DNA sequence: ACCGAATGAGACATCAATGTCTCATTCAAT
DNA sequence: ATTGAATGAGACATTGATGTCTCATTCGGT
């Protein structure tokens, strides 16, 4: 009785399917369920067996995205050491979640009604807290609000993922490019 | 015979409709034609009279986006003065095109086949050239590729537009937030 | 080698969005 | 005030995606 981790026999990797779906939907949100299935390397019927419909799929993406982001935040250890180094660790941890994060940030069809999802508020708060902490300790400049820095972080991660996926940036440079731009900007420092 | 600028009677402002459509589609790419019409403040029938279908609408968005971006690039005068100041001017010029640009960057359903649209290649080249020029003149750092800086520029403009539209950043801070982050980054400079 | 679960492919009905049309109304120009 | 173009609302047929089902096949566990 070596069922698998969750009691069911495992054939299609739910997580892998969701990551593939996110990668596709980020750049083609109108993609068909059939296209999503193909992109994940499975049949449409199988996709339907795992996710009742498009809504269910999107909600699963949301759930996984939140979960993986929380994990990344945990592993980054944002409370340890200087905030700029913490940010570098966060960028590193976030790399493989990037397409998923990108989809969730972009597609706000999630927010039914007009209130933000609770889980997202938590994430925002954690990232935002890092920037605020950095400002208080004098590591980050104070003329850019934590809210904006958080938003910019999301945006750059998304851009980075896209640039890599599209071949405009080497995958190995992902972390460096994002962290360096976010921390130091494009201008050449007068003093390092 | 005071027809209007283009010979037809003008009732719905084509440009205004497209901007509204872009603003909506950026955050809800699966929006219905009816939703788009409502968002633009017109009826579905009228929307159909101006744009044959969804494809035509998207292609019109593309065309307008390219046109307005080219205009912004022209007005920014990228060849005059230091590149960092040119970049600031570009950010300023790009502000009102932001939602449109954001939609076009995000939705790559445009690129039929696998080749990039010619117009976009031109835009990319112009923005990229600015960063390259800045690197050569010593204004910008050389460890971040022009391609990445270009991508980051798009991403930050999109994030900025989103943050403003969502009320997380004041509209009046749009230019400052983007230009400052892009040029100087989040880290507090040791020396200014 | 056997068995059962899960899959892929395809058929099919359903449903929502789309595209087209009509008609009454509004509005700008005269 | 009159005219004609353009609009909004609604009806309608069409199309394409969706959701469900069946059946043959594959594959992992025993």
Coordinates of C-alpha atoms (C1' of nucleotides) in Angstrom, one line a residue:
Chain A
X1 CA 0.0 0.0 0.0
X2 CA 2.4 2.6 -1.1
X3 CA -0.3 5.0 -2.3
X4 CA 1.3 8.3 -2.7
X5 CA 1.7 11.3 -0.6
X6 CA -1.9 12.1 -0.4
X7 CA -3.6 8.8 -0.6
X8 CA -4.4 8.9 -4.2
X9 CA -2.3 7.3 -6.9
X10 CA -0.2 10.0 -8.5
X11 CA 0.0 10.2 -12.2
X12 CA -0.2 13.8 -13.2
X13 CA 1.7 16.2 -10.9
X14 CA -0.9 18.7 -9.9
X15 CA 1.8 21.3 -9.0
X16 CA 3.5 20.8 -12.3
X17 CA 0.3 21.3 -14.2
X18 CA -0.5 24.5 -12.3
X19 CA 2.9 25.9 -13.0
X20 CA 2.5 25.1 -16.7
X21 CA -0.9 26.7 -16.7
X22 CA 0.4 29.8 -15.1
X23 CA 3.2 30.1 -17.5
X24 CA 0.8 30.0 -20.4
X25 CA -2.1 32.0 -19.0
X26 CA 0.3 34.9 -18.0
X27 CA 0.9 35.6 -21.6
X28 CA -2.4 34.5 -23.1
X29 CA -5.1 34.8 -20.6
X30 CA -7.7 33.9 -23.1
X31 CA -6.2 30.5 -23.7
X32 CA -8.6 27.6 -24.0
X33 CA -8.8 24.8 -21.5
X34 CA -7.6 22.6 -24.3
X35 CA -4.6 24.8 -24.8
X36 CA -3.9 24.8 -21.1
X37 CA -4.1 21.0 -21.1
X38 CA -1.7 20.7 -24.1
X39 CA 0.7 23.2 -22.4
X40 CA 0.8 21.0 -19.4
X41 CA 1.3 17.9 -21.5
X42 CA -2.0 16.2 -20.6
X43 CA -5.3 15.7 -22.2
X44 CA -8.3 18.0 -21.8
X45 CA -10.3 15.3 -20.1
X46 CA -7.6 14.8 -17.5
X47 CA -7.4 18.5 -16.9
X48 CA -11.1 18.5 -16.2
X49 CA -10.8 15.6 -13.8
X50 CA -8.4 17.6 -11.7
X51 CA -10.0 21.0 -12.0
X52 CA -13.8 21.2 -12.4
X53 CA -13.6 24.2 -14.7
X54 CA -11.8 27.3 -15.5
X55 CA -12.8 29.0 -12.3
X56 CA -11.6 26.0 -10.3
X57 CA -8.3 26.1 -12.1
X58 CA -7.8 29.8 -11.4
X59 CA -8.7 29.3 -7.8
X60 CA -6.2 26.5 -7.6
X61 CA -3.6 28.7 -9.1
X62 CA -4.3 31.3 -6.5
X63 CA -4.1 28.8 -3.7
X64 CA -0.8 27.3 -4.9
X65 CA 0.6 30.8 -5.6
X66 CA -0.1 32.0 -2.2
X67 CA 1.2 28.8 -0.6
X68 CA 4.5 28.9 -2.5
X69 CA 4.9 32.6 -1.9
X70 CA 4.4 32.2 1.8
X71 CA 7.0 29.4 1.7
X72 CA 9.4 31.6 -0.2
X73 CA 8.9 34.4 2.4
X74 CA 9.5 31.9 5.2
X75 CA 12.7 30.5 3.7
X76 CA 14.1 33.9 2.9
X77 CA 14.3 34.7 6.6
X78 CA 13.4 38.4 6.2
X79 CA 14.1 39.2 9.8
X80 CA 17.7 38.2 9.7
X81 CA 20.5 40.6 8.9
X82 CA 20.4 43.7 6.7
X83 CA 17.3 44.2 4.7
X84 CA 19.1 44.5 1.4
X85 CA 20.6 41.0 1.9
X86 CA 17.2 39.7 2.9
X87 CA 15.8 41.1 -0.3
X88 CA 18.4 39.3 -2.3
X89 CA 17.5 36.0 -0.6
X90 CA 13.8 36.7 -1.3
X91 CA 14.5 37.2 -5.0
X92 CA 16.4 33.9 -5.0
X93 CA 13.5 32.1 -3.3
X94 CA 10.9 33.6 -5.5
X95 CA 12.6 32.7 -8.8
X96 CA 10.8 29.5 -9.5
X97 CA 7.4 30.9 -8.4
X98 CA 7.8 33.8 -10.7
X99 CA 5.5 32.8 -13.5
X100 CA 2.8 31.8 -11.0
X101 CA 3.2 35.1 -9.1
X102 CA 3.2 37.0 -12.3
X103 CA -0.2 35.5 -13.3
X104 CA -1.7 36.2 -10.0
X105 CA -0.5 39.8 -9.8
X106 CA -1.7 40.5 -13.4
X107 CA -5.1 38.8 -13.4
X108 CA -7.3 40.5 -10.9
X109 CA -10.3 38.5 -12.0
X110 CA -9.6 36.8 -8.7
X111 CA -10.9 39.5 -6.6
X112 CA -14.6 38.9 -6.7
X113 CA -16.5 41.9 -5.5
X114 CA -14.0 44.6 -4.9
X115 CA -12.2 43.5 -1.8
X116 CA -8.7 42.2 -1.9
X117 CA -8.2 38.6 -1.2
X118 CA -7.2 38.0 2.4
X119 CA -4.2 35.9 1.5
X120 CA -2.8 38.6 -0.7
X121 CA -3.2 41.2 1.9
X122 CA -1.0 39.0 4.1
X123 CA 1.7 38.7 1.4
X124 CA 1.6 42.4 0.7
X125 CA 2.0 43.1 4.4
X126 CA 5.0 40.8 4.7
X127 CA 6.8 42.2 1.7
X128 CA 5.9 45.7 2.6
X129 CA 7.2 45.2 6.1
X130 CA 10.6 44.3 4.8
X131 CA 10.9 47.5 2.9
X132 CA 9.5 49.5 5.9
X133 CA 12.0 47.8 8.2
X134 CA 14.8 48.6 5.8
X135 CA 13.8 52.2 5.7
X136 CA 13.8 52.4 9.5
X137 CA 17.2 50.9 9.7
X138 CA 18.5 53.3 7.1
X139 CA 19.3 50.7 4.5
X140 CA 16.5 51.8 2.1
X141 CA 15.6 55.3 1.0
X142 CA 12.6 56.8 2.5
X143 CA 11.2 58.8 -0.4
X144 CA 9.8 55.7 -2.1
X145 CA 6.9 54.2 -0.2
X146 CA 6.9 50.6 0.9
X147 CA 3.7 50.1 -1.1
X148 CA 5.4 51.2 -4.2
X149 CA 8.5 49.2 -3.6
X150 CA 6.3 46.2 -3.0
X151 CA 4.5 46.8 -6.3
X152 CA 7.8 47.3 -8.1
X153 CA 9.1 44.1 -6.7
X154 CA 6.2 42.2 -8.1
X155 CA 6.6 44.0 -11.4
X156 CA 10.3 43.3 -11.8
X157 CA 9.9 39.7 -10.8
X158 CA 7.3 39.3 -13.5
X159 CA 9.4 41.2 -16.1
X160 CA 12.3 39.0 -15.2
X161 CA 10.4 35.8 -15.6
X162 CA 9.1 37.0 -18.9
X163 CA 12.5 38.1 -20.1
X164 CA 14.1 34.8 -19.2
X165 CA 11.2 32.7 -20.7
X166 CA 11.5 34.8 -23.9
X167 CA 15.3 34.4 -24.1
X168 CA 16.1 38.0 -23.6
X169 CA 17.9 37.4 -20.4
X170 CA 19.9 34.3 -19.4
X171 CA 18.2 32.3 -16.7
X172 CA 21.4 32.4 -14.6
X173 CA 21.2 36.2 -14.5
X174 CA 17.6 36.3 -13.2
X175 CA 18.4 36.9 -9.6
X176 CA 21.2 39.3 -10.2
X177 CA 19.4 41.4 -12.7
X178 CA 16.3 41.8 -10.5
X179 CA 18.1 42.3 -7.2
X180 CA 20.6 44.8 -8.6
X181 CA 18.1 46.9 -10.4
X182 CA 15.7 46.9 -7.5
X183 CA 18.4 47.8 -5.0
X184 CA 20.8 50.0 -6.9
X185 CA 18.9 51.1 -10.0
X186 CA 20.3 51.8 -13.5
X187 CA 22.4 54.8 -12.7
X188 CA 26.0 54.3 -12.1
X189 CA 26.8 55.1 -8.6
X190 CA 29.2 57.9 -7.9
X191 CA 30.5 56.0 -4.9
X192 CA 30.0 52.3 -4.2
Chain B
X1 CA -19.8 71.1 -43.9
X2 CA -18.0 70.9 -40.6
X3 CA -17.6 67.2 -40.7
X4 CA -15.0 66.4 -38.2
X5 CA -11.4 65.8 -38.3
X6 CA -11.6 62.6 -40.4
X7 CA -14.6 63.3 -42.5
X8 CA -17.0 61.3 -40.4
X9 CA -19.3 62.7 -37.8
X10 CA -17.7 62.1 -34.5
X11 CA -19.7 60.8 -31.6
X12 CA -17.7 58.2 -29.8
X13 CA -14.1 59.0 -29.4
X14 CA -12.2 56.1 -30.9
X15 CA -9.1 56.8 -28.9
X16 CA -11.0 57.2 -25.6
X17 CA -12.7 53.9 -26.2
X18 CA -9.4 52.2 -26.8
X19 CA -7.9 53.6 -23.7
X20 CA -10.8 52.4 -21.6
X21 CA -10.6 49.0 -23.2
X22 CA -6.9 48.8 -22.4
X23 CA -7.5 49.8 -18.9
X24 CA -10.0 47.0 -18.4
X25 CA -8.4 44.3 -20.4
X26 CA -5.1 44.7 -18.6
X27 CA -6.6 43.5 -15.4
X28 CA -9.3 41.2 -16.9
X29 CA -8.2 39.9 -20.2
X30 CA -11.2 37.5 -20.4
X31 CA -13.6 40.4 -20.3
X32 CA -16.6 40.2 -22.6
X33 CA -17.1 42.6 -25.5
X34 CA -20.1 43.7 -23.6
X35 CA -18.0 44.5 -20.5
X36 CA -15.6 46.4 -22.7
X37 CA -18.4 48.4 -24.2
X38 CA -19.8 49.2 -20.7
X39 CA -16.3 50.2 -19.5
X40 CA -16.0 52.6 -22.4
X41 CA -19.4 54.0 -21.7
X42 CA -21.0 52.8 -25.0
X43 CA -23.3 50.1 -26.1
X44 CA -22.2 46.8 -27.4
X45 CA -23.7 47.4 -30.8
X46 CA -21.7 50.6 -31.2
X47 CA -18.5 48.9 -30.1
X48 CA -19.1 46.4 -32.9
X49 CA -19.7 49.2 -35.4
X50 CA -16.2 50.5 -34.7
X51 CA -14.4 47.3 -34.2
X52 CA -15.5 44.3 -36.2
X53 CA -14.7 41.9 -33.4
X54 CA -12.4 41.1 -30.6
X55 CA -9.4 40.5 -32.9
X56 CA -10.0 43.8 -34.6
X57 CA -10.2 45.5 -31.2
X58 CA -7.0 44.0 -30.1
X59 CA -5.3 45.0 -33.3
X60 CA -6.5 48.5 -32.9
X61 CA -5.1 48.6 -29.4
X62 CA -1.8 47.5 -30.8
X63 CA -1.8 50.1 -33.5
X64 CA -2.8 52.9 -31.1
X65 CA -0.3 51.7 -28.5
X66 CA 2.5 51.7 -31.0
X67 CA 1.6 55.1 -32.4
X68 CA 1.4 56.7 -29.0
X69 CA 4.6 55.1 -27.8
X70 CA 6.4 56.3 -30.9
X71 CA 5.0 59.8 -30.2
X72 CA 6.2 59.6 -26.6
X73 CA 9.6 58.6 -27.7
X74 CA 9.8 61.4 -30.2
X75 CA 8.7 64.0 -27.7
X76 CA 11.1 62.8 -25.0
X77 CA 14.0 63.8 -27.2
X78 CA 16.1 60.9 -26.2
X79 CA 19.2 62.2 -28.0
X80 CA 19.4 65.4 -26.0
X81 CA 21.4 65.8 -22.9
X82 CA 22.4 63.1 -20.3
X83 CA 20.6 59.8 -20.7
X84 CA 19.2 59.8 -17.1
X85 CA 17.4 63.0 -17.8
X86 CA 16.2 61.7 -21.1
X87 CA 14.8 58.7 -19.2
X88 CA 13.0 61.0 -16.8
X89 CA 11.4 62.8 -19.8
X90 CA 10.4 59.5 -21.3
X91 CA 8.7 58.4 -18.1
X92 CA 6.8 61.6 -18.1
X93 CA 5.7 61.2 -21.7
X94 CA 4.8 57.6 -21.2
X95 CA 2.5 58.2 -18.2
X96 CA -0.8 58.6 -20.0
X97 CA 0.0 55.7 -22.3
X98 CA 0.8 53.4 -19.4
X99 CA -2.4 51.3 -19.3
X100 CA -2.2 50.8 -23.0
X101 CA 1.4 49.9 -23.0
X102 CA 0.8 47.6 -20.1
X103 CA -1.8 45.7 -22.0
X104 CA 0.3 45.3 -25.0
X105 CA 3.4 44.1 -23.1
X106 CA 1.4 41.6 -21.1
X107 CA -0.8 40.2 -23.8
X108 CA 1.3 38.4 -26.3
X109 CA -1.6 36.9 -28.1
X110 CA -0.7 39.6 -30.6
X111 CA 2.4 37.9 -31.9
X112 CA 0.8 35.4 -34.3
X113 CA 3.2 32.8 -35.2
X114 CA 6.3 33.2 -33.2
X115 CA 7.9 36.3 -34.6
X116 CA 7.8 39.6 -32.8
X117 CA 5.7 42.3 -34.3
X118 CA 7.8 44.6 -36.4
X119 CA 6.6 47.8 -34.7
X120 CA 7.5 46.4 -31.3
X121 CA 10.9 45.6 -32.5
X122 CA 11.4 49.2 -33.4
X123 CA 10.2 50.4 -30.0
X124 CA 12.4 48.0 -28.2
X125 CA 15.3 49.1 -30.3
X126 CA 14.7 52.8 -29.5
X127 CA 14.4 52.2 -25.7
X128 CA 17.2 49.8 -25.7
X129 CA 19.4 52.3 -27.6
X130 CA 18.8 54.9 -24.9
X131 CA 20.2 52.5 -22.2
X132 CA 23.1 51.5 -24.4
X133 CA 23.9 55.1 -25.1
X134 CA 23.8 55.8 -21.4
X135 CA 26.1 53.0 -20.7
X136 CA 28.6 54.2 -23.3
X137 CA 28.6 57.7 -21.9
X138 CA 29.1 56.3 -18.3
X139 CA 25.7 57.4 -17.0
X140 CA 24.3 53.9 -16.6
X141 CA 26.0 50.9 -15.1
X142 CA 27.2 48.3 -17.6
X143 CA 26.5 45.1 -15.6
X144 CA 22.7 45.3 -16.5
X145 CA 22.0 44.6 -20.1
X146 CA 20.1 47.1 -22.2
X147 CA 17.6 44.4 -23.0
X148 CA 16.9 43.8 -19.3
X149 CA 16.7 47.5 -18.5
X150 CA 14.2 47.9 -21.3
X151 CA 12.1 45.1 -20.0
X152 CA 12.3 46.5 -16.5
X153 CA 11.2 49.8 -17.8
X154 CA 8.1 48.3 -19.3
X155 CA 7.4 46.4 -16.1
X156 CA 7.8 49.3 -13.8
X157 CA 5.6 51.5 -16.0
X158 CA 3.0 48.8 -15.8
X159 CA 3.3 48.4 -12.1
X160 CA 3.1 52.1 -11.6
X161 CA 0.0 52.5 -13.7
X162 CA -1.6 49.6 -11.8
X163 CA -0.6 51.0 -8.4
X164 CA -2.0 54.4 -9.3
X165 CA -5.2 53.0 -10.7
X166 CA -5.6 50.9 -7.6
X167 CA -5.0 53.8 -5.2
X168 CA -1.8 52.5 -3.7
X169 CA 0.3 55.3 -5.1
X170 CA -0.8 58.9 -5.7
X171 CA -1.1 59.8 -9.3
X172 CA 1.2 62.8 -8.8
X173 CA 3.9 60.5 -7.7
X174 CA 3.8 58.3 -10.7
X175 CA 6.7 59.8 -12.6
X176 CA 8.9 60.3 -9.5
X177 CA 8.4 56.8 -8.2
X178 CA 9.2 55.1 -11.4
X179 CA 12.1 57.3 -12.5
X180 CA 13.7 57.2 -9.1
X181 CA 13.5 53.5 -8.7
X182 CA 14.6 52.8 -12.2
X183 CA 17.5 55.1 -11.9
X184 CA 18.6 54.9 -8.3
X185 CA 17.0 51.8 -6.9
X186 CA 15.7 51.2 -3.4
X187 CA 19.0 51.2 -1.5
X188 CA 20.0 54.4 0.2
X189 CA 23.1 55.8 -1.6
X190 CA 26.2 56.1 0.5
X191 CA 27.0 59.2 -1.5
X192 CA 24.7 61.3 -3.6
Chain C
dA1 C1' 1.8 -11.7 -15.3
dC2 C1' -2.2 -9.7 -13.3
dC3 C1' -5.3 -6.0 -11.8
dG4 C1' -7.0 -1.6 -11.1
dA5 C1' -6.5 3.1 -11.4
dA6 C1' -5.7 6.9 -14.3
dT7 C1' -5.1 8.6 -18.7
dG8 C1' -6.0 10.2 -23.8
dA9 C1' -8.9 10.6 -27.5
dG10 C1' -13.1 11.4 -29.2
dA11 C1' -18.3 12.0 -29.3
dC12 C1' -21.9 14.8 -27.7
dA13 C1' -25.1 18.2 -25.5
dT14 C1' -25.0 22.7 -23.4
dC15 C1' -24.1 27.3 -22.8
dA16 C1' -22.2 31.7 -23.2
dA17 C1' -20.1 35.0 -26.2
dT18 C1' -20.3 36.6 -30.6
dG19 C1' -21.8 38.8 -34.8
dT20 C1' -25.8 40.7 -37.3
dC21 C1' -30.0 42.9 -37.6
dT22 C1' -34.0 46.1 -36.6
dC23 C1' -36.1 50.0 -34.6
dA24 C1' -36.8 53.9 -31.7
dT25 C1' -34.2 57.8 -29.9
dT26 C1' -30.7 61.3 -29.5
dC27 C1' -28.0 64.8 -31.2
dA28 C1' -25.4 67.9 -34.2
dA29 C1' -25.7 70.6 -38.2
dT30 C1' -28.4 73.5 -40.9
Chain D
dA1 C1' -37.9 73.1 -36.7
dT2 C1' -36.0 69.7 -39.8
dT3 C1' -32.9 66.4 -41.4
dG4 C1' -29.7 62.7 -41.3
dA5 C1' -26.2 60.3 -39.0
dA6 C1' -25.0 57.7 -35.0
dT7 C1' -26.3 55.6 -31.0
dG8 C1' -28.6 52.2 -27.4
dA9 C1' -31.3 48.5 -26.6
dG10 C1' -33.0 44.3 -27.7
dA11 C1' -33.9 40.1 -30.6
dC12 C1' -31.9 36.4 -33.0
dA13 C1' -28.8 32.9 -35.2
dT14 C1' -24.2 31.3 -35.1
dT15 C1' -20.1 29.9 -33.3
dG16 C1' -16.8 28.1 -30.2
dA17 C1' -15.6 26.8 -25.6
dT18 C1' -17.2 24.0 -22.0
dG19 C1' -18.6 20.2 -19.3
dT20 C1' -19.8 15.2 -19.4
dC21 C1' -19.5 10.7 -20.9
dT22 C1' -17.6 6.4 -23.0
dC23 C1' -14.0 3.3 -24.3
dA24 C1' -9.6 1.6 -25.4
dT25 C1' -4.9 2.0 -23.6
dT26 C1' -1.2 2.7 -20.5
dC27 C1' 1.2 2.3 -16.4
dG28 C1' 2.2 1.5 -11.5
dG29 C1' 1.7 -1.7 -7.7
dT30 C1' 1.3 -6.3 -6.3

